[in-house]
Short mmCIF file of C-alpha atoms in Angstrom, two decimals:
data_model
loop_
_atom_site.label_atom_id
_atom_site.label_comp_id
_atom_site.label_asym_id
_atom_site.label_seq_id
_atom_site.Cartn_x
_atom_site.Cartn_y
_atom_site.Cartn_z
CA MET F 61 4.27 -20.20 -4.72
CA GLU F 62 7.76 -21.71 -4.99
CA GLN F 63 9.03 -22.13 -8.55
CA TYR F 64 10.81 -25.24 -9.81
CA GLU F 65 13.19 -25.39 -12.72
CA PRO F 66 12.65 -28.13 -15.28
CA GLU F 67 15.36 -30.79 -15.24
CA ARG F 68 17.55 -30.78 -18.32
CA LEU F 69 19.98 -33.45 -19.35
CA SER F 70 23.60 -32.53 -19.97
CA ALA F 71 25.55 -33.65 -23.02
CA PRO F 72 27.25 -36.50 -21.08
CA GLN F 73 23.88 -37.71 -19.78
CA LEU F 74 22.40 -37.69 -23.27
CA ALA F 75 25.42 -39.54 -24.66
CA ALA F 76 25.08 -42.19 -21.93
CA MET F 77 21.41 -42.65 -22.74
CA ARG F 78 22.14 -43.02 -26.45
CA ARG F 79 24.67 -45.74 -25.60
CA SER F 80 22.07 -47.47 -23.45
CA LEU F 81 19.43 -47.34 -26.17
CA THR F 82 21.64 -48.62 -28.97
CA ASP F 83 23.48 -51.47 -27.26
CA GLY F 84 23.20 -51.17 -23.50
CA ARG F 85 20.56 -52.08 -20.96
CA GLY F 86 18.06 -49.82 -22.70
CA ALA F 87 18.31 -52.25 -25.60
CA LEU F 88 18.18 -55.32 -23.37
CA THR F 89 15.30 -57.67 -23.67
CA ARG F 90 13.08 -58.04 -20.63
CA ARG F 91 12.56 -61.76 -21.24
CA SER F 92 16.10 -62.93 -21.90
CA LEU F 93 17.04 -61.82 -25.42
CA LEU F 94 13.60 -61.81 -27.00
CA ARG F 95 12.84 -58.11 -26.82
CA ALA F 96 14.65 -55.91 -29.31
CA SER F 97 14.18 -52.22 -28.60
CA GLY F 98 13.70 -51.18 -32.21
CA THR F 99 12.88 -47.61 -31.27
CA GLY F 100 15.30 -45.83 -33.59
CA ALA F 101 14.12 -42.32 -34.25
CA LEU F 102 11.49 -42.62 -31.54
CA ALA F 103 14.21 -43.14 -28.96
CA LEU F 104 16.09 -40.08 -30.09
CA GLY F 105 12.85 -38.15 -30.10
CA GLY F 106 12.38 -39.17 -26.50
CA LEU F 107 15.86 -37.89 -25.71
CA GLY F 108 14.93 -34.59 -27.28
CA ALA F 109 11.83 -34.39 -25.13
CA LEU F 110 13.91 -35.03 -22.05
CA SER F 111 16.50 -32.43 -22.85
CA ALA F 112 14.33 -29.67 -24.24
CA CYS F 113 13.12 -26.75 -22.18
CA GLY F 114 9.94 -28.19 -20.74
CA ILE F 115 7.15 -27.16 -18.41
CA PRO F 116 8.20 -27.02 -14.75
CA PRO F 117 7.14 -29.98 -12.64
CA ALA F 118 3.55 -29.91 -11.45
CA ALA F 119 4.64 -30.21 -7.83
CA ARG F 120 7.71 -30.79 -5.74
CA ALA F 121 8.84 -34.35 -5.06
CA GLY F 122 6.48 -36.15 -2.75
CA ASP F 123 3.59 -33.76 -3.34
CA ALA F 124 1.92 -35.23 -6.41
CA ALA F 125 -1.69 -34.16 -6.50
CA ALA F 126 -3.96 -37.16 -6.30
CA SER F 127 -6.69 -37.28 -8.88
CA ASP F 128 -10.30 -38.04 -8.05
CA ASP F 129 -10.32 -41.82 -7.78
CA HIS F 130 -13.01 -43.33 -10.00
CA SER F 131 -12.13 -46.93 -9.10
CA ALA F 132 -15.44 -47.78 -7.42
CA ALA F 133 -17.59 -46.54 -10.30
CA GLU F 134 -15.26 -47.58 -13.13
CA LYS F 135 -14.14 -51.17 -12.66
CA GLN F 136 -11.07 -50.91 -14.84
CA VAL F 137 -7.34 -50.27 -14.77
CA ASN F 138 -5.08 -49.12 -17.62
CA PHE F 139 -1.70 -50.86 -17.41
CA SER F 140 1.35 -49.96 -19.55
CA ASN F 141 4.23 -52.41 -19.61
CA TRP F 142 7.20 -53.63 -21.65
CA THR F 143 6.73 -56.32 -24.29
CA GLU F 144 7.35 -59.96 -23.26
CA TYR F 145 6.99 -58.91 -19.61
CA MET F 146 3.71 -60.69 -18.85
CA ASP F 147 2.75 -64.36 -18.91
CA VAL F 148 0.79 -65.59 -21.94
CA SER F 149 -1.04 -68.83 -22.65
CA GLY F 150 0.46 -71.54 -24.85
CA ASP F 151 -1.64 -70.46 -27.79
CA GLU F 152 -0.70 -66.81 -27.11
CA LYS F 153 -4.37 -65.80 -27.12
CA SER F 154 -4.74 -64.89 -23.44
CA ARG F 155 -2.86 -63.62 -20.41
CA PRO F 156 -3.69 -66.07 -17.63
CA THR F 157 -2.80 -64.01 -14.56
CA LEU F 158 -4.55 -60.89 -15.84
CA ASP F 159 -7.63 -62.91 -16.80
CA ALA F 160 -7.73 -64.48 -13.33
CA PHE F 161 -7.50 -61.03 -11.72
CA THR F 162 -10.49 -59.80 -13.71
CA GLU F 163 -12.49 -62.93 -12.93
CA ARG F 164 -11.85 -62.52 -9.21
CA THR F 165 -12.31 -58.77 -8.86
CA GLY F 166 -14.50 -57.74 -11.77
CA ILE F 167 -11.84 -55.15 -12.67
CA LYS F 168 -11.07 -55.17 -16.39
CA VAL F 169 -7.44 -54.60 -17.32
CA LYS F 170 -6.58 -52.68 -20.46
CA TYR F 171 -3.08 -54.04 -20.92
CA THR F 172 -0.82 -52.21 -23.36
CA GLU F 173 2.76 -53.14 -24.33
CA ASP F 174 3.75 -49.60 -25.21
CA ILE F 175 7.06 -49.27 -23.34
CA ASN F 176 10.05 -49.98 -25.57
CA ASP F 177 12.65 -48.06 -23.60
CA ASN F 178 12.57 -45.72 -20.62
CA VAL F 179 13.65 -42.57 -22.42
CA GLU F 180 11.20 -42.84 -25.28
CA PHE F 181 8.32 -43.67 -22.91
CA PHE F 182 9.09 -40.74 -20.63
CA GLY F 183 9.12 -38.48 -23.66
CA LYS F 184 5.57 -39.72 -24.38
CA ILE F 185 4.07 -39.07 -20.95
CA LYS F 186 6.10 -36.07 -19.78
CA PRO F 187 3.97 -33.31 -21.42
CA GLN F 188 0.79 -34.61 -19.78
CA LEU F 189 2.42 -35.10 -16.39
CA ALA F 190 3.98 -31.65 -16.50
CA ALA F 191 0.62 -30.10 -17.39
CA GLY F 192 -1.14 -31.88 -14.52
CA GLN F 193 -3.17 -34.07 -16.90
CA ASP F 194 -4.14 -37.74 -16.83
CA THR F 195 -1.79 -39.81 -19.02
CA GLY F 196 -4.53 -42.36 -19.62
CA ARG F 197 -2.46 -44.87 -17.63
CA ASP F 198 -3.14 -46.06 -14.07
CA LEU F 199 -0.07 -48.26 -13.72
CA ILE F 200 3.32 -48.05 -15.44
CA ILE F 201 6.58 -49.98 -15.13
CA VAL F 202 9.89 -48.11 -15.44
CA THR F 203 13.51 -48.74 -14.46
CA ASP F 204 14.74 -47.42 -11.13
CA TRP F 205 16.54 -44.30 -12.38
CA LEU F 206 13.41 -43.13 -14.21
CA ALA F 207 11.17 -44.09 -11.29
CA ALA F 208 13.40 -41.90 -9.12
CA ARG F 209 13.08 -39.00 -11.57
CA ILE F 210 9.27 -39.26 -11.76
CA ILE F 211 8.98 -39.39 -7.97
CA ARG F 212 11.41 -36.49 -7.55
CA LEU F 213 9.38 -34.37 -9.98
CA GLY F 214 6.19 -35.05 -8.03
CA TRP F 215 4.55 -37.04 -10.81
CA ALA F 216 3.80 -40.28 -8.93
CA GLN F 217 0.95 -40.82 -6.49
CA LYS F 218 1.71 -41.94 -2.96
CA LEU F 219 0.44 -45.47 -2.43
CA ASP F 220 -2.16 -46.52 0.13
CA HIS F 221 -0.54 -49.50 1.82
CA ALA F 222 -3.90 -50.62 3.17
CA ASN F 223 -4.54 -51.77 -0.42
CA LEU F 224 -1.19 -53.57 -0.62
CA PRO F 225 -1.14 -56.18 2.19
CA HIS F 226 0.58 -58.91 0.15
CA ALA F 227 3.11 -56.50 -1.34
CA PHE F 228 3.95 -55.06 2.06
CA ALA F 229 4.33 -58.51 3.62
CA ASN F 230 6.06 -60.36 0.78
CA LEU F 231 8.50 -57.84 -0.69
CA SER F 232 12.02 -59.26 -0.50
CA ALA F 233 14.31 -57.49 1.93
CA GLN F 234 16.86 -56.55 -0.75
CA PHE F 235 14.25 -54.36 -2.51
CA ARG F 236 12.65 -52.70 0.50
CA ARG F 237 14.67 -49.52 0.93
CA PRO F 238 15.91 -47.88 -2.28
CA ASP F 239 17.33 -44.45 -1.52
CA TRP F 240 15.07 -42.91 -4.17
CA ASP F 241 11.87 -44.25 -2.53
CA PRO F 242 12.48 -45.03 1.15
CA GLY F 243 9.92 -47.47 2.51
CA ARG F 244 8.43 -47.95 -0.98
CA ALA F 245 5.99 -45.06 -0.51
CA TYR F 246 5.46 -44.66 -4.28
CA SER F 247 6.63 -47.85 -5.97
CA TYR F 248 6.93 -51.62 -5.84
CA PRO F 249 9.37 -53.64 -7.97
CA TRP F 250 8.15 -55.78 -10.84
CA THR F 251 11.52 -57.52 -11.32
CA GLY F 252 15.16 -57.24 -10.34
CA ILE F 253 18.06 -57.03 -12.83
CA PRO F 254 21.34 -58.37 -11.37
CA THR F 255 24.82 -57.58 -12.70
CA VAL F 256 27.15 -60.55 -12.22
CA ILE F 257 30.42 -62.00 -13.48
CA ALA F 258 30.15 -64.48 -16.34
CA TYR F 259 32.78 -66.65 -17.98
CA ASN F 260 33.17 -69.29 -20.65
CA GLU F 261 34.61 -72.35 -18.95
CA LYS F 262 36.23 -73.61 -22.18
CA ALA F 263 37.90 -70.25 -22.79
CA THR F 264 39.30 -70.14 -19.25
CA GLY F 265 40.58 -73.72 -19.42
CA GLY F 266 38.14 -74.77 -16.73
CA ARG F 267 39.22 -72.02 -14.35
CA ARG F 268 36.57 -70.20 -12.30
CA VAL F 269 36.37 -66.40 -12.51
CA ASP F 270 34.70 -64.79 -9.53
CA SER F 271 35.95 -61.25 -8.90
CA VAL F 272 36.61 -57.94 -10.58
CA THR F 273 40.17 -58.20 -9.26
CA GLN F 274 40.60 -61.38 -11.31
CA LEU F 275 39.12 -59.70 -14.38
CA LEU F 276 41.57 -56.80 -14.07
CA ASP F 277 44.71 -58.54 -12.83
CA ASP F 278 44.78 -62.16 -14.00
CA PRO F 279 47.38 -62.40 -16.81
CA GLU F 280 45.66 -65.54 -18.14
CA LEU F 281 42.67 -63.36 -19.04
CA LYS F 282 44.58 -60.51 -20.70
CA GLY F 283 42.79 -59.24 -23.77
CA LYS F 284 39.80 -61.49 -23.14
CA VAL F 285 37.88 -59.39 -20.63
CA SER F 286 34.97 -57.02 -21.18
CA PHE F 287 33.11 -54.59 -18.94
CA LEU F 288 29.73 -53.02 -19.58
CA SER F 289 29.23 -49.63 -21.21
CA GLU F 290 26.63 -48.76 -18.54
CA MET F 291 28.37 -46.62 -15.94
CA ARG F 292 26.40 -47.77 -12.90
CA ASP F 293 27.09 -51.44 -13.59
CA SER F 294 30.81 -51.31 -14.31
CA VAL F 295 31.71 -48.64 -11.77
CA GLY F 296 29.39 -50.19 -9.19
CA MET F 297 30.98 -53.62 -9.51
CA THR F 298 34.47 -52.10 -9.32
CA LEU F 299 33.56 -50.04 -6.23
CA LEU F 300 32.36 -53.20 -4.51
CA ASP F 301 35.59 -54.99 -5.37
CA MET F 302 37.50 -52.09 -3.81
CA GLY F 303 35.54 -52.43 -0.58
CA LYS F 304 33.39 -49.36 -1.24
CA ASP F 305 29.62 -49.19 -0.95
CA PRO F 306 27.93 -48.14 -4.24
CA GLY F 307 25.15 -46.75 -2.08
CA SER F 308 27.34 -44.19 -0.32
CA PHE F 309 30.53 -43.59 -2.29
CA THR F 310 32.37 -40.26 -2.66
CA ASP F 311 33.77 -38.44 -5.68
CA ALA F 312 37.21 -39.74 -4.71
CA ASP F 313 35.89 -43.30 -4.62
CA PHE F 314 34.36 -42.90 -8.07
CA ASP F 315 37.61 -41.53 -9.47
CA ALA F 316 39.57 -44.40 -7.93
CA ALA F 317 37.24 -46.97 -9.52
CA VAL F 318 37.55 -45.32 -12.93
CA GLY F 319 41.32 -45.16 -12.47
CA ARG F 320 41.43 -48.85 -11.71
CA MET F 321 39.57 -49.69 -14.90
CA GLN F 322 41.73 -47.21 -16.83
CA LYS F 323 44.79 -49.23 -15.87
CA GLY F 324 43.03 -52.29 -17.33
CA VAL F 325 42.47 -50.37 -20.55
CA ASP F 326 46.07 -49.11 -20.69
CA THR F 327 47.55 -52.58 -20.16
CA LYS F 328 45.07 -54.08 -22.65
CA GLN F 329 43.70 -56.38 -19.96
CA ILE F 330 40.24 -55.09 -20.92
CA ARG F 331 39.40 -55.90 -24.50
CA ARG F 332 36.44 -53.54 -24.71
CA PHE F 333 33.38 -52.04 -23.04
CA THR F 334 30.16 -53.42 -24.45
CA GLY F 335 26.41 -53.33 -24.36
CA ASN F 336 24.66 -56.68 -24.47
CA ASP F 337 26.58 -57.49 -27.65
CA TYR F 338 29.16 -59.20 -25.41
CA THR F 339 26.94 -62.29 -25.52
CA ALA F 340 28.12 -63.52 -28.91
CA ASP F 341 31.81 -63.08 -28.01
CA LEU F 342 31.33 -64.82 -24.65
CA SER F 343 29.53 -67.75 -26.23
CA LYS F 344 32.27 -68.16 -28.87
CA GLY F 345 35.05 -67.77 -26.31
CA ASP F 346 36.55 -64.60 -27.81
CA ILE F 347 35.67 -63.06 -24.45
CA ALA F 348 36.70 -65.42 -21.65
CA ALA F 349 35.13 -63.49 -18.76
CA CYS F 350 33.13 -60.32 -18.27
CA VAL F 351 30.77 -58.20 -16.24
CA ALA F 352 27.34 -59.32 -17.45
CA TRP F 353 23.58 -59.02 -16.99
CA ALA F 354 21.89 -62.05 -15.49
CA GLY F 355 19.02 -62.10 -18.00
CA ASP F 356 21.51 -62.68 -20.81
CA ILE F 357 23.25 -65.47 -18.94
CA ILE F 358 20.04 -67.47 -18.40
CA GLN F 359 19.48 -67.42 -22.16
CA LEU F 360 23.09 -68.26 -23.04
CA GLN F 361 23.22 -71.19 -20.62
CA ALA F 362 20.23 -72.77 -22.36
CA ASP F 363 22.34 -73.14 -25.51
CA ASN F 364 25.90 -73.35 -24.17
CA PRO F 365 26.67 -75.30 -20.97
CA ALA F 366 30.17 -73.79 -20.89
CA ILE F 367 28.71 -70.43 -19.83
CA LYS F 368 28.91 -69.98 -16.06
CA PHE F 369 28.23 -67.12 -13.69
CA THR F 370 29.53 -66.19 -10.26
CA ILE F 371 28.55 -63.76 -7.54
CA PRO F 372 31.68 -62.03 -6.23
CA ALA F 373 32.35 -62.29 -2.51
CA ALA F 374 32.41 -58.47 -2.52
CA GLY F 375 28.81 -58.31 -3.79
CA TYR F 376 26.97 -57.39 -6.97
CA ILE F 377 24.82 -54.59 -8.38
CA THR F 378 21.05 -54.98 -8.72
CA SER F 379 18.71 -52.53 -10.42
CA SER F 380 14.95 -52.95 -10.74
CA ASP F 381 11.91 -52.24 -12.90
CA ASN F 382 9.14 -50.72 -10.81
CA MET F 383 5.37 -50.21 -10.73
CA LEU F 384 4.17 -46.60 -10.28
CA VAL F 385 0.75 -44.91 -10.31
CA PRO F 386 1.14 -41.66 -12.29
CA ALA F 387 -0.26 -38.39 -10.99
CA GLN F 388 -3.87 -37.79 -12.07
CA ALA F 389 -4.50 -41.50 -12.80
CA ARG F 390 -8.27 -42.15 -12.61
CA HIS F 391 -8.16 -45.62 -11.06
CA LYS F 392 -5.55 -45.53 -8.29
CA THR F 393 -7.24 -48.04 -5.98
CA ASN F 394 -7.76 -50.51 -8.81
CA ALA F 395 -4.09 -50.11 -9.78
CA GLU F 396 -3.04 -50.80 -6.19
CA LYS F 397 -5.19 -53.95 -6.13
CA LEU F 398 -3.46 -55.15 -9.30
CA MET F 399 -0.03 -54.35 -7.86
CA ASP F 400 -0.86 -56.31 -4.72
CA TYR F 401 -2.19 -59.24 -6.74
CA TYR F 402 1.25 -59.82 -8.27
CA TYR F 403 2.68 -60.21 -4.77
CA GLU F 404 0.44 -63.19 -4.00
CA LEU F 405 2.73 -66.21 -4.05
CA PRO F 406 1.00 -68.38 -6.71
CA VAL F 407 0.62 -65.38 -9.03
CA ALA F 408 4.22 -64.23 -8.49
CA ALA F 409 5.43 -67.74 -9.29
CA GLN F 410 3.45 -67.90 -12.52
CA LEU F 411 4.87 -64.56 -13.64
CA ALA F 412 8.46 -65.47 -12.67
CA ALA F 413 8.21 -68.77 -14.56
CA TYR F 414 7.44 -66.84 -17.72
CA ILE F 415 9.73 -63.79 -17.61
CA ASN F 416 12.81 -65.40 -15.99
CA TYR F 417 14.07 -62.33 -14.13
CA VAL F 418 14.67 -61.93 -10.41
CA CYS F 419 11.37 -62.27 -8.57
CA PRO F 420 11.08 -59.62 -5.82
CA VAL F 421 8.51 -61.67 -3.90
CA ASP F 422 9.78 -63.46 -0.81
CA GLY F 423 8.65 -67.04 -0.13
CA VAL F 424 7.70 -67.88 -3.71
CA ALA F 425 10.06 -70.86 -4.14
CA GLY F 426 7.51 -73.50 -3.15
CA GLU F 427 4.97 -72.25 -5.66
CA LEU F 428 7.57 -71.89 -8.42
CA SER F 429 8.83 -75.45 -7.87
CA LYS F 430 5.33 -76.71 -8.67
CA ILE F 431 5.74 -75.12 -12.11
CA ASP F 432 9.44 -75.77 -12.78
CA GLU F 433 11.87 -77.10 -10.18
CA SER F 434 14.91 -75.91 -12.14
CA MET F 435 13.65 -72.31 -12.02
CA ALA F 436 13.00 -72.53 -8.30
CA SER F 437 16.65 -73.47 -7.76
CA ASN F 438 18.06 -70.87 -10.17
CA THR F 439 19.54 -68.07 -8.05
CA LEU F 440 19.35 -65.68 -11.01
CA ILE F 441 15.55 -65.91 -10.65
CA LEU F 442 15.24 -66.56 -6.91
CA PRO F 443 18.37 -65.38 -5.10
CA ASP F 444 19.04 -67.42 -1.99
CA LYS F 445 19.71 -65.63 1.29
CA ALA F 446 23.46 -65.59 0.77
CA MET F 447 23.12 -64.10 -2.70
CA ALA F 448 20.45 -61.58 -1.68
CA ALA F 449 22.67 -60.40 1.16
CA LYS F 450 25.35 -59.46 -1.38
CA SER F 451 22.99 -57.34 -3.51
CA ARG F 452 23.76 -53.63 -3.63
CA ALA F 453 22.12 -50.73 -5.42
CA PHE F 454 23.98 -47.84 -7.03
CA ARG F 455 22.98 -44.69 -5.18
CA SER F 456 20.87 -41.94 -6.69
CA LEU F 457 22.88 -39.16 -8.32
CA SER F 458 22.21 -35.46 -8.42
CA PRO F 459 22.05 -33.99 -11.94
CA GLU F 460 25.47 -32.42 -11.33
CA GLU F 461 27.00 -35.71 -10.23
CA GLU F 462 25.52 -37.60 -13.14
CA THR F 463 26.96 -35.10 -15.61
CA ALA F 464 30.42 -35.25 -14.05
CA TYR F 465 30.47 -39.03 -13.67
CA GLU F 466 29.16 -39.80 -17.14
CA GLU F 467 31.76 -37.45 -18.62
CA LYS F 468 34.59 -39.27 -16.84
CA PHE F 469 33.18 -42.68 -17.74
CA ALA F 470 32.77 -41.71 -21.39
CA GLU F 471 36.43 -40.75 -21.50
CA LEU F 472 37.36 -44.12 -19.98
CA ILE F 473 35.44 -46.19 -22.53
CA GLY F 474 36.26 -43.93 -25.48
CA ALA F 475 32.64 -43.02 -26.14
#
């Protein structure tokens, strides 16, 4: 039997994750700015679990052993999700879409908001997955880099697409072919998370800011520009601006992108690299323009009409949070039915109207407009064809690449 070494995180990878958890996307809210991570020591404990010498993966990538499926006899599904990532009733006493699913199918959903950040959650479930045991969860939602890791380790069950007719038919084209799960054999997206350019119209004197080139070279913006402290977002947006594809770049391309931002640091064009704490500075006008996360911008615009966003002609980076069925889950078929349910257009619209992130379900605009016309026309929730065509994903990295790249990026941002 072939042996597999446990994956360990290097010092640069761990440092990048700590940045993410304290003020980066790991600390981002999943419904605008409402979710604070608040994991503290738990998050660092999760990092320890990731980096420690663990049990080798239960199987190679793609070969996760399916558990005996008890879906027919046990009409239930255990669903773990992030907080504020599911619609709730006005009195906050029920979850309308989940209740409707149970009423229609007879499948009871045990819904648990026990995911505060990716690293801490993986630290929770890793020992059971590595030991070939049921985690007690039939459906989980994790961000793309962790979904890729779980699939690569062989800890996700391959989906039966016969149980996913709506998901297969309605998945938006921009989410169909991630390099870490070609053809969506193991996952379907719950939401998309776009990285865009944002600016404060008062701070720019009414001028539009719509490219990384402008951020880095416009003398009118000197000292009033910020980039994100998440490597994939800032490097990805810079690669696009340089005419490079974040899905297929080389080491030389990466170095050139870092070098371009380094020049912005040296000339003091870039004020600083931030997590989502850029929002206060952008709203006040201390930061005139920046690389930003769309979920923040929706919230800021509600309070400050001077906040604008643009999609660069060169394109933008999109990541995603994704539904997976863990290895050894007892109710795989029931989980697949629940996954598919959220790709039905009326249900997808109801969810999108509540969580305000990019809806990965194609054709949902008509249903969403019945709920809120302004949301249906908001391209940060429903990208139009032109915007969707500009979406790009940062390619998967080998452990060696991630170590090298995070080390170079940390040096750039002074972390």
